[in-house]
């Protein structure tokens, strides 16, 4: 089982609903975010191109954050999801420094926090909050090992990319282009 | 024109606009640990080679600094932890892929070993010292019998302590400035250099001091070599590493690095020591103090600048 | 893994630590995602509501923690408005509840208007004060001297009160400051307005043409969802906008038009569509009148002519005309929503309506559908007495086509120098921040200074509350019942709003406020039901349901009476116009002396060193209403002024530099605004998002941030047809240092 998420940049409008939904669902403290939206603009008026992406922790297959954690608090859960065990985390910050996507942040309570792919929801058969709320339905989530899951189907149909694949972390967040 | 920006107002404290998750505690520990490692390695090495009488200070006196440095280093590390109540989780397992885990365990070995080493020589500083309890006397005898083993342990773990901090940083490929295999040897060299400088300050024996001045000179030479190659490596590497190097070649850290670390911390001490060897009279303390200062500044600048370097945004 | 008790203990410790550490932080942090709520029975887990953050009124569920506190808001899957997905403002609605800066108790002014010195009062005191003043005004000037400015769910209660009181001077700013021109234009053409939510059938369209409409930045939930569906189905989008909007980024064709020249483009399209015979001949012949006059009118409006005016190349105009026509009838030339731009807006939307008629999209799949609305039983109340004077007696002959009252008519009626037919001496302002909504702030303030009574009903201490005599704090939509939502859509449907929590502090629901005030005025017979939920239960029982049942479903959708979502193939449609046909040529407008066919009129252009001020929306905010919402300020807490790189280079501006904007009349922004240097904006314009630059210190998160475009709209281009206030005729220059405004407040 390998969980992955795909975001369709053709449809994303950058409304940031995914950010608010994540914040309320997961009680993310104000001033921090587990996911965010990036806009990339290129060209000269009026020949312009724009790409809008909703980003978060990539739950990498070869994640440096799990590797460098001295206590094992940062670990792989089923499906390759990377989670932080709050009672094992000592707050050393190594995982924060090790993430090339800068996806982690220090929670005010001391431990390190980040997107969990809404593990508390997916283990009950629901989708992550961001995928569920997106008004343009541009987000897909599922098991890559299941050929019929939303994400497998859409990755077969469309061209996609990941962010900085050269960093070698094996990200599981795909952007449909 | 190209624009890349956060639409959703991301501004995570300590992460944006640039990473600042590690503050003074970490570079301070890296320095203290590095210097302690240098002191212990030199002490162990020369003891094993049987130079106990020639390099009396290095082997028997300077190591008294080590436990102090290590304790303060550990304190700094503890203060840096954000989830302090759970610090003991570090010692519930060993993560072979995590340099920080090696470090935690190495410190667990080196710190008591340094205390024991000092305990064996305590009568050099406090001649009237009395162990009082029989079991303590028994321990003293035991360790004296196996002093060579102890020295080997100290040497190996001291080397690990000296080099692992650099390896820890270099394992973070997310921070392009740190991601060079030269970081480990550079930190080890810097730590040995600071350790040698400590003996230079504390020793009263001219022969010993001359020898350690030579040792320091050689190590400074190695450090300069490593730094030059480190930059050559950055500039020949990927875009993010080129950008990281540019912080030191015209960017915000240029002045601080080249002046504090290279000129004041390496070149001037080298010059002074060469002059000293040529029989010019230089006040004894300037050179080693500059070396120690340079070692400290190296760690501060590398830790802070490394956090600024990143792949995205 | 921790067990539940340890989780709660650690959470409380963490929450306590955070509260202490946060110090001056003014947000009550919503409780942790509750473990174990899945085990709660469903009726305790969630309550139904429909959102009040914007006019779309999506129905959803408010989820609660096991302790009963509001946790999160999620869409109702059965709701046609949102299809189970709320927009960022709706999802962030919890912030409206938890915002510590909310109004808490009724306030009565104790010093001069504007000094913002109030004393706390009880509801009785406040309402007595208002009733006494209203009676005084009624005696002195007549009940019509009281005016109501209102928006949102509370409108129906206060409207009821006013009509009972004897005044029909009731105005919604969303008319003359927003959708008014397009409603009148479509009424003049098709006999019917475009409603809210708009009856655009985007999900089945093959070509969506947006004239300035920035879907994707304006967060019209249903429209964004349907546009996404349309993109999936391969629909093409044509965007006409001087700015590279998000929609332009998803468009097949982006026409970077010169601002204020849209009518020329529309006329050229009409020319292409008529003279190339792209139009839907059968439809036009069957349903439209005035075609020949239209054809004659657009004879000379060629793409080449339009090129000279709009800077859009002729072949692009031709290509896009063909693209639209190929998709016909599944094509939408979008009527827009906020269309009060240049003062000739009714005519511009008339051109859009005409294009839609030519392409045969009105009443067809992929074009515009026929809305169906559920008719609920209405509460029996005594008849309203006809007021002796109406708003048209204020300035006779002005805005003859207006089917709703333009706010500016009532505001101008409060200023004696304007010599109104009778003075408007008292305002009640419900749920609208008039000072941010209505352009020409000085004029509004002048009017306010002449009032005998100004009452503001609001949830937040917005700018209007600072000038009020009495401030009445309403509780948020999450804390009250409101009338069942029965908005028009593809299928008739109703939605329930019930409170998810008790009103905080001394706030009260709008229905209660209106009813209590009616009691003080001796008009309680117009509010026979004591509580809103009793009305709801009564209405639902009449259709075989009940309040209890509705609480478990939240939404009820019904089938249409007939299968008439679109026109049937050979249906004989009678349009609600004077002639019964779609009036391409409008005798209705002609009779009032206005152009029966749209003409292009050039508008003023910026002078040297000035740039046209264009404003718009951001999808994470609703105007200025959400500027202080803690969940939404996390996303965007200030606006930036978009400046073209060529212009920035000329002025030596840098990204994120703080500047002040000064307009042609000398008005200056109160606070500095950061620069965003971007290629997305034309070199003759600058762009900011509306709703920032708040001057109320009580709103701690948004005070002093960004620029207020309202401050800079001092020249108002009033549409003579229906009173719409065009706001895009102002030009700004940049100041790198703060200067005193030349226009005193």
Tab-separated table of N, CA and C in Angstrom, chain B residues 118-235:
chain	number	residue	atom	x	y	z
B	118	UNK	N	40.216	12.398	33.764
B	118	UNK	CA	40.612	13.463	34.683
B	118	UNK	C	40.798	12.933	36.093
B	119	UNK	N	39.905	12.026	36.460
B	119	UNK	CA	40.002	11.481	37.807
B	119	UNK	C	41.349	10.796	38.011
B	120	UNK	N	41.851	10.150	36.941
B	120	UNK	CA	43.123	9.458	37.050
B	120	UNK	C	44.283	10.427	37.280
B	121	UNK	N	44.084	11.667	36.815
B	121	UNK	CA	45.185	12.631	36.949
B	121	UNK	C	44.893	13.715	37.962
B	122	UNK	N	43.913	13.468	38.824
B	122	UNK	CA	43.483	14.571	39.675
B	122	UNK	C	44.553	14.990	40.654
B	123	UNK	N	45.433	14.034	40.950
B	123	UNK	CA	46.458	14.418	41.903
B	123	UNK	C	47.462	15.398	41.308
B	124	UNK	N	47.482	15.567	39.969
B	124	UNK	CA	48.369	16.563	39.365
B	124	UNK	C	47.898	17.972	39.701
B	125	UNK	N	46.621	18.096	39.926
B	125	UNK	CA	46.110	19.443	40.208
B	125	UNK	C	45.876	19.618	41.699
B	126	UNK	N	45.349	18.573	42.311
B	126	UNK	CA	45.108	18.643	43.758
B	126	UNK	C	45.941	17.553	44.409
B	127	UNK	N	47.185	17.866	44.753
B	127	UNK	CA	48.090	16.810	45.268
B	127	UNK	C	47.563	16.099	46.503
B	128	UNK	N	46.740	16.781	47.283
B	128	UNK	CA	46.300	16.175	48.534
B	128	UNK	C	44.997	15.415	48.369
B	129	UNK	N	44.573	15.170	47.119
B	129	UNK	CA	43.282	14.535	46.880
B	129	UNK	C	43.237	13.134	47.486
B	130	UNK	N	42.165	12.819	48.136
B	130	UNK	CA	41.993	11.517	48.766
B	130	UNK	C	40.684	10.922	48.314
B	131	UNK	N	40.761	9.741	47.734
B	131	UNK	CA	39.517	9.153	47.231
B	131	UNK	C	38.586	8.698	48.327
B	132	UNK	N	39.057	8.513	49.513
B	132	UNK	CA	38.257	8.112	50.681
B	132	UNK	C	37.662	6.729	50.573
B	133	UNK	N	36.697	6.533	49.661
B	133	UNK	CA	35.974	5.263	49.687
B	133	UNK	C	36.781	4.162	49.028
B	134	UNK	N	36.614	2.954	49.520
B	134	UNK	CA	37.396	1.846	49.007
B	134	UNK	C	37.024	1.549	47.577
B	135	UNK	N	35.743	1.667	47.257
B	135	UNK	CA	35.354	1.283	45.895
B	135	UNK	C	35.894	2.276	44.869
B	136	UNK	N	36.034	3.533	45.305
B	136	UNK	CA	36.628	4.513	44.409
B	136	UNK	C	38.105	4.219	44.184
B	137	UNK	N	38.776	3.840	45.252
B	137	UNK	CA	40.181	3.484	45.103
B	137	UNK	C	40.332	2.281	44.201
B	138	UNK	N	39.407	1.347	44.371
B	138	UNK	CA	39.451	0.151	43.525
B	138	UNK	C	39.279	0.532	42.065
B	139	UNK	N	38.351	1.435	41.818
B	139	UNK	CA	38.119	1.883	40.444
B	139	UNK	C	39.361	2.548	39.873
B	140	UNK	N	39.992	3.375	40.714
B	140	UNK	CA	41.187	4.075	40.237
B	140	UNK	C	42.262	3.079	39.814
B	141	UNK	N	42.434	2.081	40.663
B	141	UNK	CA	43.433	1.070	40.330
B	141	UNK	C	43.072	0.366	39.030
B	142	UNK	N	41.788	0.023	38.925
B	142	UNK	CA	41.308	-0.677	37.742
B	142	UNK	C	41.606	0.123	36.480
B	143	UNK	N	41.227	1.392	36.510
B	143	UNK	CA	41.404	2.186	35.292
B	143	UNK	C	42.860	2.462	34.986
B	144	UNK	N	43.655	2.597	36.044
B	144	UNK	CA	45.072	2.783	35.797
B	144	UNK	C	45.685	1.580	35.116
B	145	UNK	N	45.162	0.375	35.526
B	145	UNK	CA	45.672	-0.846	34.912
B	145	UNK	C	45.326	-0.900	33.438
B	146	UNK	N	44.087	-0.442	33.153
B	146	UNK	CA	43.653	-0.526	31.755
B	146	UNK	C	43.686	0.838	31.084
B	147	UNK	N	44.668	1.666	31.507
B	147	UNK	CA	44.683	3.040	31.000
B	147	UNK	C	44.832	3.076	29.479
B	148	UNK	N	45.594	2.098	28.952
B	148	UNK	CA	45.780	2.142	27.505
B	148	UNK	C	44.471	1.860	26.764
B	149	UNK	N	43.707	0.905	27.298
B	149	UNK	CA	42.405	0.620	26.697
B	149	UNK	C	41.529	1.860	26.765
B	150	UNK	N	41.584	2.478	27.943
B	150	UNK	CA	40.800	3.698	28.131
B	150	UNK	C	41.200	4.743	27.100
B	151	UNK	N	42.527	4.835	26.890
B	151	UNK	CA	43.002	5.826	25.928
B	151	UNK	C	42.499	5.509	24.534
B	152	UNK	N	42.512	4.242	24.156
B	152	UNK	CA	41.989	3.879	22.834
B	152	UNK	C	40.527	4.222	22.708
B	153	UNK	N	39.768	3.896	23.764
B	153	UNK	CA	38.349	4.229	23.751
B	153	UNK	C	38.175	5.734	23.581
B	154	UNK	N	38.987	6.481	24.338
B	154	UNK	CA	38.876	7.937	24.284
B	154	UNK	C	39.244	8.434	22.897
B	155	UNK	N	40.257	7.809	22.289
B	155	UNK	CA	40.701	8.263	20.977
B	155	UNK	C	39.602	8.046	19.945
B	156	UNK	N	39.078	6.800	19.955
B	156	UNK	CA	38.085	6.484	18.925
B	156	UNK	C	36.824	7.325	19.099
B	157	UNK	N	36.326	7.339	20.329
B	157	UNK	CA	35.081	8.094	20.522
B	157	UNK	C	35.311	9.597	20.409
B	158	UNK	N	36.509	10.029	20.739
B	158	UNK	CA	36.832	11.440	20.547
B	158	UNK	C	36.813	11.802	19.072
B	159	UNK	N	37.388	10.893	18.249
B	159	UNK	CA	37.363	11.158	16.813
B	159	UNK	C	35.925	11.197	16.292
B	160	UNK	N	35.130	10.234	16.785
B	160	UNK	CA	33.724	10.237	16.347
B	160	UNK	C	33.061	11.542	16.763
B	161	UNK	N	33.307	11.948	17.996
B	161	UNK	CA	32.703	13.188	18.475
B	161	UNK	C	33.136	14.358	17.605
B	162	UNK	N	34.416	14.361	17.257
B	162	UNK	CA	34.914	15.496	16.478
B	162	UNK	C	34.378	15.535	15.074
B	163	UNK	N	34.146	14.356	14.496
B	163	UNK	CA	33.756	14.355	13.094
B	163	UNK	C	32.251	14.247	12.896
B	164	UNK	N	31.529	13.674	13.867
B	164	UNK	CA	30.119	13.394	13.601
B	164	UNK	C	29.309	14.682	13.442
B	165	UNK	N	29.742	15.763	14.115
B	165	UNK	CA	28.958	16.998	13.996
B	165	UNK	C	28.986	17.483	12.557
B	166	UNK	N	30.139	17.345	11.922
B	166	UNK	CA	30.216	17.741	10.515
B	166	UNK	C	29.410	16.793	9.646
B	167	UNK	N	29.483	15.510	9.958
B	167	UNK	CA	28.718	14.546	9.171
B	167	UNK	C	27.226	14.791	9.357
B	168	UNK	N	26.833	15.144	10.593
B	168	UNK	CA	25.431	15.421	10.849
B	168	UNK	C	24.947	16.543	9.928
B	169	UNK	N	25.726	17.605	9.859
B	169	UNK	CA	25.314	18.708	8.994
B	169	UNK	C	25.325	18.275	7.533
B	170	UNK	N	26.360	17.536	7.144
B	170	UNK	CA	26.441	17.206	5.721
B	170	UNK	C	25.359	16.242	5.290
B	171	UNK	N	24.742	15.529	6.248
B	171	UNK	CA	23.672	14.595	5.875
B	171	UNK	C	22.390	15.334	5.522
B	172	UNK	N	22.302	16.627	5.843
B	172	UNK	CA	21.093	17.382	5.497
B	172	UNK	C	21.212	17.880	4.068
B	173	UNK	N	20.794	17.074	3.118
B	173	UNK	CA	20.912	17.578	1.747
B	173	UNK	C	19.897	18.676	1.467
B	174	UNK	N	18.957	18.868	2.386
B	174	UNK	CA	17.979	19.945	2.201
B	174	UNK	C	18.617	21.310	2.412
B	175	UNK	N	19.754	21.353	3.034
B	175	UNK	CA	20.448	22.630	3.280
B	175	UNK	C	21.719	22.603	2.432
B	176	UNK	N	21.653	23.115	1.233
B	176	UNK	CA	22.751	22.955	0.283
B	176	UNK	C	24.125	23.363	0.817
B	177	UNK	N	24.162	24.345	1.676
B	177	UNK	CA	25.472	24.773	2.166
B	177	UNK	C	26.147	23.673	2.971
B	178	UNK	N	25.352	22.884	3.693
B	178	UNK	CA	25.956	21.856	4.540
B	178	UNK	C	26.252	20.574	3.785
B	179	UNK	N	25.634	20.466	2.622
B	179	UNK	CA	25.644	19.162	1.959
B	179	UNK	C	26.954	18.922	1.212
B	180	UNK	N	28.041	18.891	1.934
B	180	UNK	CA	29.326	18.590	1.322
B	180	UNK	C	30.079	17.642	2.236
B	181	UNK	N	30.742	16.624	1.684
B	181	UNK	CA	31.399	15.621	2.517
B	181	UNK	C	32.638	16.196	3.198
B	182	UNK	N	32.999	17.416	2.821
B	182	UNK	CA	34.164	18.046	3.442
B	182	UNK	C	33.824	18.573	4.832
B	183	UNK	N	32.512	18.687	5.116
B	183	UNK	CA	32.115	19.297	6.383
B	183	UNK	C	32.653	18.507	7.569
B	184	UNK	N	32.568	17.171	7.498
B	184	UNK	CA	33.022	16.332	8.612
B	184	UNK	C	34.503	16.543	8.907
B	185	UNK	N	35.379	16.295	7.916
B	185	UNK	CA	36.809	16.527	8.146
B	185	UNK	C	37.121	17.963	8.564
B	186	UNK	N	36.397	18.915	8.021
B	186	UNK	CA	36.651	20.311	8.373
B	186	UNK	C	36.383	20.542	9.854
B	187	UNK	N	35.274	20.000	10.338
B	187	UNK	CA	34.946	20.179	11.745
B	187	UNK	C	35.923	19.434	12.636
B	188	UNK	N	36.346	18.258	12.173
B	188	UNK	CA	37.313	17.499	12.967
B	188	UNK	C	38.623	18.277	13.058
B	189	UNK	N	39.058	18.776	11.932
B	189	UNK	CA	40.307	19.544	11.915
B	189	UNK	C	40.196	20.772	12.802
B	190	UNK	N	39.053	21.449	12.698
B	190	UNK	CA	38.852	22.646	13.495
B	190	UNK	C	38.859	22.320	14.986
B	191	UNK	N	38.239	21.169	15.331
B	191	UNK	CA	38.205	20.764	16.726
B	191	UNK	C	39.600	20.405	17.239
B	192	UNK	N	40.374	19.671	16.433
B	192	UNK	CA	41.726	19.308	16.833
B	192	UNK	C	42.569	20.565	17.016
B	193	UNK	N	42.359	21.484	16.110
B	193	UNK	CA	43.095	22.739	16.168
B	193	UNK	C	42.794	23.481	17.471
B	194	UNK	N	41.509	23.529	17.829
B	194	UNK	CA	41.153	24.206	19.078
B	194	UNK	C	41.720	23.470	20.272
B	195	UNK	N	41.723	22.130	20.200
B	195	UNK	CA	42.289	21.341	21.283
B	195	UNK	C	43.769	21.609	21.447
B	196	UNK	N	44.476	21.664	20.306
B	196	UNK	CA	45.904	21.957	20.366
B	196	UNK	C	46.127	23.352	20.933
B	197	UNK	N	45.280	24.268	20.539
B	197	UNK	CA	45.410	25.645	21.034
B	197	UNK	C	45.236	25.685	22.544
B	198	UNK	N	44.340	24.843	23.056
B	198	UNK	CA	44.117	24.825	24.508
B	198	UNK	C	45.406	24.444	25.233
B	199	UNK	N	46.079	23.429	24.673
B	199	UNK	CA	47.348	23.039	25.298
B	199	UNK	C	48.377	24.148	25.180
B	200	UNK	N	48.386	24.818	24.034
B	200	UNK	CA	49.314	25.935	23.856
B	200	UNK	C	49.141	26.972	24.952
B	201	UNK	N	47.864	27.186	25.321
B	201	UNK	CA	47.619	28.189	26.354
B	201	UNK	C	48.072	27.682	27.711
B	202	UNK	N	47.770	26.389	27.988
B	202	UNK	CA	47.962	25.913	29.348
B	202	UNK	C	49.385	25.429	29.624
B	203	UNK	N	50.118	25.112	28.572
B	203	UNK	CA	51.414	24.489	28.831
B	203	UNK	C	52.460	25.523	29.231
B	204	UNK	N	53.362	25.069	30.100
B	204	UNK	CA	54.457	25.962	30.475
B	204	UNK	C	55.788	25.476	29.911
B	205	UNK	N	55.717	24.347	29.195
B	205	UNK	CA	56.936	23.723	28.704
B	205	UNK	C	57.207	24.177	27.284
B	206	UNK	N	58.338	24.759	27.036
B	206	UNK	CA	58.611	25.326	25.717
B	206	UNK	C	58.638	24.300	24.602
B	207	UNK	N	59.213	23.132	24.907
B	207	UNK	CA	59.283	22.126	23.858
B	207	UNK	C	57.901	21.693	23.436
B	208	UNK	N	57.066	21.463	24.494
B	208	UNK	CA	55.691	21.059	24.203
B	208	UNK	C	54.982	22.136	23.385
B	209	UNK	N	55.219	23.378	23.782
B	209	UNK	CA	54.516	24.453	23.109
B	209	UNK	C	54.983	24.570	21.676
B	210	UNK	N	56.253	24.372	21.453
B	210	UNK	CA	56.741	24.473	20.091
B	210	UNK	C	56.121	23.385	19.237
B	211	UNK	N	56.080	22.154	19.819
B	211	UNK	CA	55.513	21.048	19.078
B	211	UNK	C	54.060	21.315	18.729
B	212	UNK	N	53.314	21.839	19.707
B	212	UNK	CA	51.897	22.053	19.457
B	212	UNK	C	51.674	23.222	18.511
B	213	UNK	N	52.601	24.162	18.529
B	213	UNK	CA	52.482	25.240	17.550
B	213	UNK	C	52.640	24.666	16.154
B	214	UNK	N	53.571	23.715	16.024
B	214	UNK	CA	53.745	23.083	14.710
B	214	UNK	C	52.507	22.292	14.326
B	215	UNK	N	51.971	21.568	15.322
B	215	UNK	CA	50.757	20.784	15.042
B	215	UNK	C	49.650	21.721	14.567
B	216	UNK	N	49.482	22.822	15.276
B	216	UNK	CA	48.437	23.774	14.915
B	216	UNK	C	48.634	24.298	13.501
B	217	UNK	N	49.881	24.572	13.174
B	217	UNK	CA	50.182	25.105	11.844
B	217	UNK	C	49.767	24.121	10.772
B	218	UNK	N	50.123	22.848	11.011
B	218	UNK	CA	49.756	21.826	10.025
B	218	UNK	C	48.241	21.733	9.888
B	219	UNK	N	47.574	21.720	11.041
B	219	UNK	CA	46.109	21.599	10.976
B	219	UNK	C	45.497	22.821	10.285
B	220	UNK	N	46.042	24.006	10.547
B	220	UNK	CA	45.516	25.194	9.854
B	220	UNK	C	45.692	25.029	8.358
B	221	UNK	N	46.839	24.496	7.974
B	221	UNK	CA	47.063	24.266	6.548
B	221	UNK	C	46.009	23.340	5.973
B	222	UNK	N	45.736	22.255	6.731
B	222	UNK	CA	44.702	21.315	6.271
B	222	UNK	C	43.353	22.004	6.176
B	223	UNK	N	43.032	22.812	7.162
B	223	UNK	CA	41.729	23.492	7.148
B	223	UNK	C	41.600	24.408	5.946
B	224	UNK	N	42.654	25.143	5.653
B	224	UNK	CA	42.569	26.053	4.509
B	224	UNK	C	42.362	25.260	3.229
B	225	UNK	N	43.115	24.167	3.132
B	225	UNK	CA	42.959	23.296	1.970
B	225	UNK	C	41.518	22.819	1.850
B	226	UNK	N	40.953	22.380	2.987
B	226	UNK	CA	39.585	21.872	2.957
B	226	UNK	C	38.603	22.973	2.562
B	227	UNK	N	38.801	24.179	3.107
B	227	UNK	CA	37.857	25.256	2.799
B	227	UNK	C	37.900	25.594	1.310
B	228	UNK	N	39.098	25.672	0.771
B	228	UNK	CA	39.190	25.995	-0.661
B	228	UNK	C	38.468	24.938	-1.485
B	229	UNK	N	38.712	23.684	-1.146
B	229	UNK	CA	38.051	22.630	-1.931
B	229	UNK	C	36.569	22.582	-1.705
B	230	UNK	N	36.152	22.978	-0.518
B	230	UNK	CA	34.719	23.022	-0.247
B	230	UNK	C	34.062	24.014	-1.212
B	231	UNK	N	34.674	25.174	-1.353
B	231	UNK	CA	34.085	26.167	-2.252
B	231	UNK	C	34.184	25.748	-3.704
B	232	UNK	N	35.271	25.123	-4.040
B	232	UNK	CA	35.357	24.617	-5.411
B	232	UNK	C	34.239	23.632	-5.657
B	233	UNK	N	33.959	22.807	-4.665
B	233	UNK	CA	32.888	21.828	-4.794
B	233	UNK	C	31.538	22.499	-4.986
B	234	UNK	N	31.262	23.527	-4.175
B	234	UNK	CA	29.967	24.210	-4.309
B	234	UNK	C	29.803	24.774	-5.706
B	235	UNK	N	30.846	25.476	-6.157
B	235	UNK	CA	30.708	26.208	-7.407
B	235	UNK	C	30.604	25.273	-8.600
